[in-house]
Amino acid sequence: MAKKRLNELIDEKFDQEQKRHEYGKKPKTPLGRYAQPAMFGVILVVSLWVLFSQIYTIAKYFLGQ
């Protein structure tokens, strides 16, 4: 009985120590978390570039330059 209780206490202390060490670590983030916003930014910049170049072309045509 005493040996069983001692083993439980040791396991409990070990678990607490493991949790204490895990607390300070940053969780690993998957690469997709960074790739998705980056691709969104690239698509946004390219589409805005195309849009403004088309607006410039139309404005140039109507102004007769």
mmCIF file of C-alpha atoms in Angstrom:
data_model
loop_
_atom_site.group_PDB
_atom_site.id
_atom_site.type_symbol
_atom_site.label_atom_id
_atom_site.label_comp_id
_atom_site.label_asym_id
_atom_site.label_seq_id
_atom_site.Cartn_x
_atom_site.Cartn_y
_atom_site.Cartn_z
ATOM 1 C CA MET A 1 0.000 0.000 0.000
ATOM 2 C CA ALA A 2 2.764 2.437 0.955
ATOM 3 C CA LYS A 3 4.790 1.475 -2.110
ATOM 4 C CA LYS A 4 1.786 2.127 -4.373
ATOM 5 C CA ARG A 5 1.227 5.546 -2.799
ATOM 6 C CA LEU A 6 4.935 6.360 -3.141
ATOM 7 C CA ASN A 7 4.827 5.439 -6.850
ATOM 8 C CA GLU A 8 1.760 7.654 -7.327
ATOM 9 C CA LEU A 9 3.523 10.577 -5.648
ATOM 10 C CA ILE A 10 6.618 10.080 -7.798
ATOM 11 C CA ASP A 11 4.491 9.943 -10.963
ATOM 12 C CA GLU A 12 2.588 13.051 -9.900
ATOM 13 C CA LYS A 13 5.787 15.009 -9.221
ATOM 14 C CA PHE A 14 7.257 13.829 -12.520
ATOM 15 C CA ASP A 15 4.152 14.997 -14.399
ATOM 16 C CA GLN A 16 4.282 18.374 -12.654
ATOM 17 C CA GLU A 17 7.943 18.761 -13.592
ATOM 18 C CA GLN A 18 7.224 17.837 -17.212
ATOM 19 C CA LYS A 19 4.393 20.387 -17.369
ATOM 20 C CA ARG A 20 6.640 23.049 -15.851
ATOM 21 C CA HIS A 21 9.252 22.480 -18.544
ATOM 22 C CA GLU A 22 6.649 22.431 -21.322
ATOM 23 C CA TYR A 23 5.083 25.699 -20.105
ATOM 24 C CA GLY A 24 7.939 27.913 -21.268
ATOM 25 C CA LYS A 25 8.264 26.379 -24.716
ATOM 26 C CA LYS A 26 6.630 27.961 -27.711
ATOM 27 C CA PRO A 27 4.304 25.659 -29.597
ATOM 28 C CA LYS A 28 5.565 24.815 -33.053
ATOM 29 C CA THR A 29 3.531 26.465 -35.769
ATOM 30 C CA PRO A 30 2.979 24.706 -39.052
ATOM 31 C CA LEU A 31 4.497 26.312 -42.126
ATOM 32 C CA GLY A 32 1.071 26.769 -43.708
ATOM 33 C CA ARG A 33 0.268 29.433 -41.157
ATOM 34 C CA TYR A 34 2.875 31.688 -42.729
ATOM 35 C CA ALA A 35 2.573 30.585 -46.344
ATOM 36 C CA GLN A 36 -1.139 31.337 -46.607
ATOM 37 C CA PRO A 37 -0.948 35.064 -45.673
ATOM 38 C CA ALA A 38 2.164 35.465 -47.822
ATOM 39 C CA MET A 39 0.380 34.063 -50.872
ATOM 40 C CA PHE A 40 -2.599 36.314 -50.141
ATOM 41 C CA GLY A 41 -0.255 39.305 -50.067
ATOM 42 C CA VAL A 42 1.389 38.334 -53.345
ATOM 43 C CA ILE A 43 -1.961 37.848 -55.086
ATOM 44 C CA LEU A 44 -3.237 41.150 -53.670
ATOM 45 C CA VAL A 45 -0.202 43.123 -54.838
ATOM 46 C CA VAL A 46 -0.251 41.609 -58.333
ATOM 47 C CA SER A 47 -3.980 42.168 -58.788
ATOM 48 C CA LEU A 48 -3.717 45.792 -57.603
ATOM 49 C CA TRP A 49 -0.797 46.348 -59.964
ATOM 50 C CA VAL A 50 -2.828 45.011 -62.911
ATOM 51 C CA LEU A 51 -5.874 47.049 -61.889
ATOM 52 C CA PHE A 52 -3.958 50.325 -61.675
ATOM 53 C CA SER A 53 -2.114 49.680 -64.928
ATOM 54 C CA GLN A 54 -5.473 49.145 -66.659
ATOM 55 C CA ILE A 55 -6.882 52.322 -65.116
ATOM 56 C CA TYR A 56 -3.775 54.213 -66.279
ATOM 57 C CA THR A 57 -4.170 52.830 -69.816
ATOM 58 C CA ILE A 58 -7.852 53.825 -69.977
ATOM 59 C CA ALA A 59 -7.167 57.295 -68.545
ATOM 60 C CA LYS A 60 -4.348 57.808 -71.037
ATOM 61 C CA TYR A 61 -6.669 56.799 -73.892
ATOM 62 C CA PHE A 62 -9.462 59.182 -72.831
ATOM 63 C CA LEU A 63 -7.112 62.083 -72.196
ATOM 64 C CA GLY A 64 -5.614 61.605 -75.670
ATOM 65 C CA GLN A 65 -1.979 61.505 -74.683
#
